[in-house]
Coordinates of C-alpha atoms in Angstrom, one line a residue:
M1 CA 1.2 -4.7 3.1
K2 CA -1.0 -2.5 5.3
R3 CA -3.7 -4.9 6.8
K4 CA -4.6 -8.4 8.0
I5 CA -6.7 -10.2 5.3
I6 CA -9.1 -12.8 6.5
A7 CA -9.8 -16.2 5.0
G8 CA -12.2 -16.2 2.1
F9 CA -11.5 -12.7 0.8
M10 CA -10.9 -14.0 -2.7
V11 CA -14.0 -16.1 -2.8
A12 CA -16.0 -13.1 -1.6
V13 CA -14.4 -10.9 -4.4
L14 CA -15.3 -13.4 -7.0
A15 CA -18.8 -13.4 -5.7
A16 CA -18.9 -9.7 -5.7
G17 CA -18.3 -9.9 -9.6
C18 CA -21.4 -12.0 -9.8
I19 CA -23.5 -9.8 -7.5
T20 CA -22.6 -6.7 -9.4
G21 CA -23.3 -8.2 -12.7
C22 CA -19.6 -8.3 -13.7
G23 CA -19.7 -4.5 -14.1
S24 CA -22.7 -4.6 -16.4
S25 CA -24.2 -1.6 -14.7
S26 CA -21.3 0.7 -15.5
G27 CA -21.9 4.0 -17.2
D28 CA -20.5 4.6 -20.8
G29 CA -18.1 7.2 -19.4
T30 CA -19.4 9.9 -21.7
E31 CA -21.2 12.0 -19.2
S32 CA -19.8 15.5 -18.4
A33 CA -19.2 17.0 -15.0
S34 CA -21.7 19.6 -14.0
A35 CA -22.1 21.9 -11.0
G36 CA -23.5 20.1 -8.0
D37 CA -22.1 16.6 -9.2
T38 CA -20.7 14.4 -6.4
L39 CA -17.7 12.1 -6.7
N40 CA -17.5 9.3 -4.2
V41 CA -13.8 8.3 -3.3
L42 CA -12.8 5.2 -1.2
T43 CA -9.3 5.5 -0.1
W44 CA -6.7 5.1 2.7
E45 CA -5.8 7.8 5.0
G46 CA -2.6 9.3 3.8
D47 CA -3.3 8.7 0.0
V48 CA -5.3 12.1 -0.4
A49 CA -4.6 15.6 0.9
D50 CA -7.2 18.1 2.1
D51 CA -5.9 20.8 -0.4
Q52 CA -6.0 18.1 -3.2
I53 CA -9.7 17.5 -2.6
S54 CA -10.5 21.2 -2.3
G55 CA -8.5 22.1 -5.3
F56 CA -10.3 19.5 -7.4
E57 CA -13.8 20.7 -6.2
K58 CA -13.1 24.2 -6.9
E59 CA -11.7 23.5 -10.4
Y60 CA -14.6 21.2 -11.4
G61 CA -17.3 22.7 -9.4
V62 CA -18.2 19.3 -7.8
K63 CA -18.3 17.8 -4.4
V64 CA -15.9 15.0 -3.4
N65 CA -17.0 12.7 -0.7
V66 CA -14.0 10.9 0.9
T67 CA -14.5 7.6 2.7
Y68 CA -11.5 6.2 4.6
V69 CA -11.0 2.5 5.0
E70 CA -8.9 0.3 7.3
D71 CA -8.7 -3.1 5.4
T72 CA -9.3 -4.5 2.0
N73 CA -12.3 -6.4 3.2
T74 CA -13.9 -3.1 4.1
I75 CA -13.4 -2.0 0.5
L76 CA -15.1 -5.1 -0.7
A77 CA -18.0 -4.7 1.8
K78 CA -18.6 -1.2 0.8
M79 CA -18.7 -2.1 -2.8
L80 CA -21.3 -4.7 -2.0
Q81 CA -23.5 -2.2 -0.3
G82 CA -24.6 -0.7 -3.6
S83 CA -23.4 -0.8 -7.1
N84 CA -23.3 3.0 -7.5
E85 CA -22.0 4.0 -4.1
Y86 CA -18.3 4.5 -5.0
D87 CA -16.6 5.9 -8.0
V88 CA -12.8 6.0 -7.5
I89 CA -11.3 3.2 -5.3
D90 CA -7.8 3.0 -3.8
V91 CA -6.7 -0.6 -4.1
E92 CA -3.4 -2.0 -2.7
S93 CA -1.1 -3.6 -5.5
A94 CA -1.5 -7.3 -4.1
Y95 CA -5.3 -7.2 -4.6
V96 CA -5.6 -5.5 -8.0
K97 CA -5.7 -8.9 -9.7
S98 CA -8.7 -10.0 -7.5
F99 CA -10.7 -6.9 -8.5
V100 CA -9.9 -7.2 -12.1
D101 CA -10.7 -10.8 -12.2
A102 CA -14.1 -10.0 -10.6
D103 CA -14.8 -7.4 -13.3
L104 CA -15.2 -4.9 -10.5
L105 CA -12.9 -2.3 -12.2
A106 CA -13.5 -0.1 -15.4
P107 CA -10.7 0.5 -17.9
L108 CA -9.0 3.9 -17.4
D109 CA -9.5 6.5 -20.1
Y110 CA -6.1 7.6 -20.9
D111 CA -7.4 10.2 -23.3
A112 CA -8.6 11.9 -20.2
I113 CA -5.5 11.4 -18.1
T114 CA -3.4 14.0 -19.8
N115 CA -1.0 14.3 -16.8
Y116 CA 0.3 10.8 -17.3
D117 CA 3.7 12.1 -18.5
N118 CA 4.0 13.8 -15.1
I119 CA 4.4 10.3 -13.5
E120 CA 8.0 9.2 -12.7
P121 CA 8.4 6.7 -15.6
S122 CA 10.0 3.8 -13.5
Y123 CA 6.7 3.5 -11.5
V124 CA 4.6 2.8 -14.6
E125 CA 7.1 0.5 -16.4
K126 CA 4.9 -2.4 -15.3
G127 CA 1.6 -2.5 -13.2
P128 CA 0.7 -4.8 -10.5
I129 CA 0.0 -8.6 -11.1
G130 CA -3.2 -8.8 -12.9
D131 CA -2.9 -5.4 -14.6
E132 CA 0.8 -5.4 -15.8
D133 CA -0.3 -3.1 -18.7
L134 CA -2.0 -0.6 -16.3
K135 CA -5.3 -0.9 -18.1
Y136 CA -7.2 -0.5 -14.8
S137 CA -4.9 1.2 -12.4
L138 CA -2.2 3.9 -11.9
P139 CA 0.0 4.4 -8.9
I140 CA -1.0 6.8 -6.1
S141 CA 2.6 7.1 -4.7
G142 CA 6.1 5.8 -5.3
P143 CA 7.4 2.6 -3.7
L144 CA 6.3 1.4 -0.3
Y145 CA 7.9 -1.3 1.7
T146 CA 7.1 -3.6 4.6
G147 CA 10.4 -4.7 6.2
V148 CA 12.6 -4.9 9.2
V149 CA 13.3 -1.5 10.7
V150 CA 16.0 -1.1 13.4
N151 CA 17.1 1.6 15.8
K152 CA 20.7 1.9 15.0
E153 CA 21.3 3.2 18.5
T154 CA 19.7 0.5 20.5
C155 CA 19.2 -2.6 18.6
P156 CA 21.5 -5.2 20.3
I157 CA 22.4 -7.3 17.3
E158 CA 23.2 -6.8 13.7
I159 CA 20.2 -7.7 11.5
T160 CA 20.6 -8.7 7.8
S161 CA 17.7 -11.2 7.4
F162 CA 14.1 -11.7 8.7
K163 CA 15.3 -14.8 10.3
D164 CA 17.5 -12.8 12.7
L165 CA 14.2 -11.7 14.4
A166 CA 14.2 -15.2 16.1
D167 CA 17.5 -14.2 18.0
P168 CA 16.9 -14.4 21.7
A169 CA 18.8 -11.1 22.1
L170 CA 15.7 -9.4 20.9
E171 CA 13.2 -10.8 23.5
G172 CA 10.7 -8.0 24.3
Q173 CA 12.2 -5.6 21.9
L174 CA 10.3 -6.5 18.7
W175 CA 7.2 -4.8 17.4
C176 CA 5.5 -6.9 14.7
T177 CA 2.7 -6.0 12.1
N178 CA -0.4 -8.1 12.4
A179 CA -1.0 -8.1 8.5
T180 CA -1.2 -11.7 7.8
I181 CA 0.1 -11.7 4.2
S182 CA 3.1 -9.5 5.4
L183 CA 4.1 -12.0 8.1
Y184 CA 3.9 -15.1 5.9
A185 CA 5.3 -13.4 2.8
G186 CA 8.2 -12.0 4.8
A187 CA 8.9 -15.5 6.3
L188 CA 8.6 -17.3 3.0
K189 CA 11.0 -14.9 1.3
A190 CA 13.6 -15.4 4.1
L191 CA 13.4 -19.2 3.5
G192 CA 14.0 -18.7 -0.1
Y193 CA 10.5 -19.3 -1.3
S194 CA 8.2 -17.1 -3.3
P195 CA 6.2 -14.7 -1.1
N196 CA 3.2 -15.7 -3.2
S197 CA 3.5 -19.5 -2.3
S198 CA 0.6 -21.5 -1.3
D199 CA 2.5 -24.7 -1.0
E200 CA 1.4 -26.4 2.3
N201 CA 5.1 -27.5 3.2
E202 CA 6.6 -24.1 2.5
L203 CA 3.8 -22.3 4.6
N204 CA 4.4 -24.7 7.4
E205 CA 8.1 -23.9 7.3
A206 CA 7.1 -20.2 7.4
Q207 CA 4.8 -20.9 10.4
E208 CA 7.8 -22.5 12.3
L209 CA 9.9 -19.6 11.7
L210 CA 7.3 -17.1 13.0
Q211 CA 6.8 -19.4 16.0
K212 CA 10.6 -18.9 16.7
I213 CA 10.2 -15.2 16.3
K214 CA 6.9 -14.8 18.4
P215 CA 8.6 -15.0 21.9
N216 CA 10.5 -11.8 21.1
V217 CA 7.4 -9.8 20.0
K218 CA 6.4 -7.2 22.5
A219 CA 3.3 -6.3 20.5
F220 CA 1.5 -7.0 17.2
G221 CA -0.4 -4.1 15.8
A222 CA -1.2 -1.7 13.1
S223 CA 1.4 1.0 13.7
S224 CA 4.8 0.8 15.0
I225 CA 5.7 4.5 15.0
S226 CA 5.0 5.2 18.6
S227 CA 6.8 2.1 19.9
L228 CA 9.9 3.0 17.8
E229 CA 10.2 6.7 18.5
T230 CA 9.5 6.2 22.2
G231 CA 12.1 3.5 22.4
D232 CA 9.7 1.0 23.6
C233 CA 11.0 -1.4 20.9
S234 CA 14.3 -1.4 19.0
V235 CA 13.2 -3.4 16.2
A236 CA 10.0 -3.6 14.0
Y237 CA 8.7 -5.6 11.2
T238 CA 6.5 -2.9 9.8
Y239 CA 5.2 -1.0 6.7
D240 CA 5.6 2.3 8.7
Y241 CA 9.2 3.1 7.6
N242 CA 7.9 5.5 5.1
M243 CA 5.8 7.6 7.7
L244 CA 8.6 7.2 10.3
M245 CA 11.1 8.9 8.2
C246 CA 8.6 11.6 7.2
D247 CA 7.5 12.1 10.9
D248 CA 10.8 13.6 12.2
K249 CA 14.1 14.5 10.6
E250 CA 15.8 13.1 13.6
N251 CA 14.7 9.7 12.5
W252 CA 16.8 10.0 9.3
D253 CA 20.0 8.9 11.1
K254 CA 18.3 6.9 13.9
F255 CA 16.5 4.3 11.9
E256 CA 17.2 2.2 8.9
I257 CA 15.3 -0.5 6.8
I258 CA 17.0 -3.7 6.1
P259 CA 16.7 -4.2 2.2
D260 CA 16.8 -8.1 2.2
T261 CA 13.8 -8.1 4.4
T262 CA 11.5 -5.9 2.3
L263 CA 8.3 -6.7 0.4
G264 CA 7.5 -3.8 -2.2
Y265 CA 3.9 -2.7 -2.8
T266 CA 2.1 0.5 -3.6
Q267 CA -1.4 1.8 -3.7
Y268 CA -3.3 2.3 -7.0
W269 CA -6.1 4.5 -8.2
T270 CA -8.9 2.5 -9.8
I271 CA -12.4 3.2 -11.0
A272 CA -15.4 1.0 -10.0
A273 CA -17.1 -0.5 -13.1
S274 CA -20.4 0.2 -11.5
S275 CA -19.7 3.9 -11.4
K276 CA -22.0 6.2 -13.3
K277 CA -19.4 9.1 -13.3
Q278 CA -16.5 7.5 -14.9
K279 CA -15.6 10.6 -16.8
L280 CA -15.4 12.6 -13.6
A281 CA -13.5 9.7 -11.9
N282 CA -10.9 9.7 -14.8
E283 CA -10.6 13.6 -14.2
F284 CA -10.0 13.1 -10.5
I285 CA -7.3 10.5 -11.3
N286 CA -5.7 12.9 -13.8
Y287 CA -5.9 15.7 -11.2
A288 CA -3.8 13.8 -8.8
Y289 CA -0.9 14.1 -11.1
T290 CA -0.9 17.9 -11.2
E291 CA 1.6 19.9 -9.5
D292 CA -0.8 21.3 -7.0
A293 CA -2.2 18.0 -6.0
A294 CA 1.1 16.2 -5.8
A295 CA 2.7 19.0 -3.7
A296 CA -0.3 18.8 -1.4
I297 CA 0.2 15.2 -0.7
A298 CA 3.9 15.6 -0.2
N299 CA 3.3 18.6 2.3
E300 CA 0.5 16.9 4.2
W301 CA 1.7 13.3 4.4
G302 CA 5.3 13.0 3.0
G303 CA 6.5 10.0 1.2
V304 CA 7.9 9.2 -2.2
P305 CA 5.8 11.0 -4.8
A306 CA 4.4 9.3 -7.9
V307 CA 5.2 12.3 -10.0
K308 CA 8.6 13.4 -11.2
Q309 CA 10.6 15.2 -8.5
D310 CA 11.3 18.3 -10.5
L311 CA 7.6 18.9 -10.9
I312 CA 7.2 19.8 -7.1
K313 CA 10.6 20.5 -5.9
D314 CA 9.9 24.2 -5.6
D315 CA 6.7 23.5 -3.8
V316 CA 8.0 21.4 -0.9
D317 CA 10.6 22.0 1.9
S318 CA 14.1 22.7 0.5
D319 CA 15.5 19.4 2.0
Y320 CA 12.4 17.3 1.3
F321 CA 14.1 15.2 -1.3
D322 CA 17.1 14.7 1.1
N323 CA 15.0 12.2 3.1
P324 CA 17.0 8.9 2.7
I325 CA 13.9 7.0 1.6
M326 CA 13.8 8.9 -1.7
Q327 CA 16.9 7.4 -3.2
Q328 CA 16.8 4.1 -1.2
F329 CA 13.3 3.2 -2.1
A330 CA 13.9 4.1 -5.8
D331 CA 17.0 1.9 -5.8
M332 CA 15.2 -1.0 -4.3
W333 CA 12.1 -0.8 -6.5
P334 CA 13.5 -2.4 -9.8
D335 CA 14.5 -5.6 -7.9
H336 CA 11.2 -6.0 -5.8
E337 CA 9.0 -9.1 -6.2
D338 CA 5.3 -8.4 -6.9
L339 CA 2.8 -9.8 -4.5
A340 CA -0.6 -11.1 -5.4
A341 CA -2.8 -12.6 -2.8
S342 CA -4.7 -15.7 -4.0
D343 CA -7.7 -17.4 -2.3
E344 CA -5.8 -20.5 -1.5
Q345 CA -2.9 -18.6 0.0
T346 CA -5.0 -16.2 2.1
A347 CA -7.1 -19.0 3.5
A348 CA -4.0 -21.1 4.5
M349 CA -2.2 -18.1 6.0
D350 CA -5.2 -16.9 8.0
T351 CA -5.5 -20.4 9.4
L352 CA -1.9 -20.4 10.4
Y353 CA -2.1 -16.9 11.8
N354 CA -5.0 -17.9 14.1
E355 CA -2.9 -20.9 15.2
L356 CA 0.2 -18.7 15.7
M357 CA -1.8 -16.2 17.9
S358 CA -3.5 -18.9 20.0
G359 CA -0.1 -20.5 20.7
Q360 CA -0.9 -23.9 19.0

């Protein structure tokens, strides 16, 4: 998971459904794009490419305003700023259910998404929790993972489990994400519990494990890439493995992710129920699965594409699909356990995280 979520997020999401009239202000989706129209897209950096945006603008004769966000709370806050402010919203899989339950999303128009067949079938076999039938969401990329990443050349111990991060041999060598749900879900999974657990006793056990790991942590933060590449840390619990392996081919042999420690997730395109430009929003999502748009994303940001590899293999570097993440991520995906943050779990984890950071 990419970001630290604060307590009360789910309460705020449900409140948002009331404030926005449960989507009652949405358009009927029958409007047509016309020259001079503007589409407002709220997304994470790395999920859209410059050439993708310019290509869509040229083809449809419209302007796309892209706003980048840093956490899910920002998405919610921006939606609450005005019912018509954003049309297309990039939502992390663990929070799709929250947005669906709050009636913040409009159903996708599959008649308009004619490029659906370009998507790799395994990535649309089942949607995220809360939208298993993909009524409201479609994947932006292939699989993503948070997990333990090791420098095979410098890590002093063999790591096979999240629990191994508590080994004193790793003192001062561990970088760790500050994303609350990732920390506690990872610990819960290592203890044999569901990463979606809100059981007090199970969360307390996860806290005990994290307290054992904390003395080894050199830094908590949002990006581990610099710490890993400079050798400042030999191990990281991070969501950056995807970017790390796309950053430099030398990293292909240097680093590995430990499968038993991973939490799978992905980002999803959704449309705000309050959008007055739902037809254009569906066309934007459809365009994301064209050869030009998918190749633009791959060439600018790397990563496992949501579309079939054959569609873009001639438009990317000849060894693009030799990157180890391509096959490894695909192999791990069928067995990954979906995450869905609940209000109860989020509040409990945030309290525990504050205690962990304060040393209580």
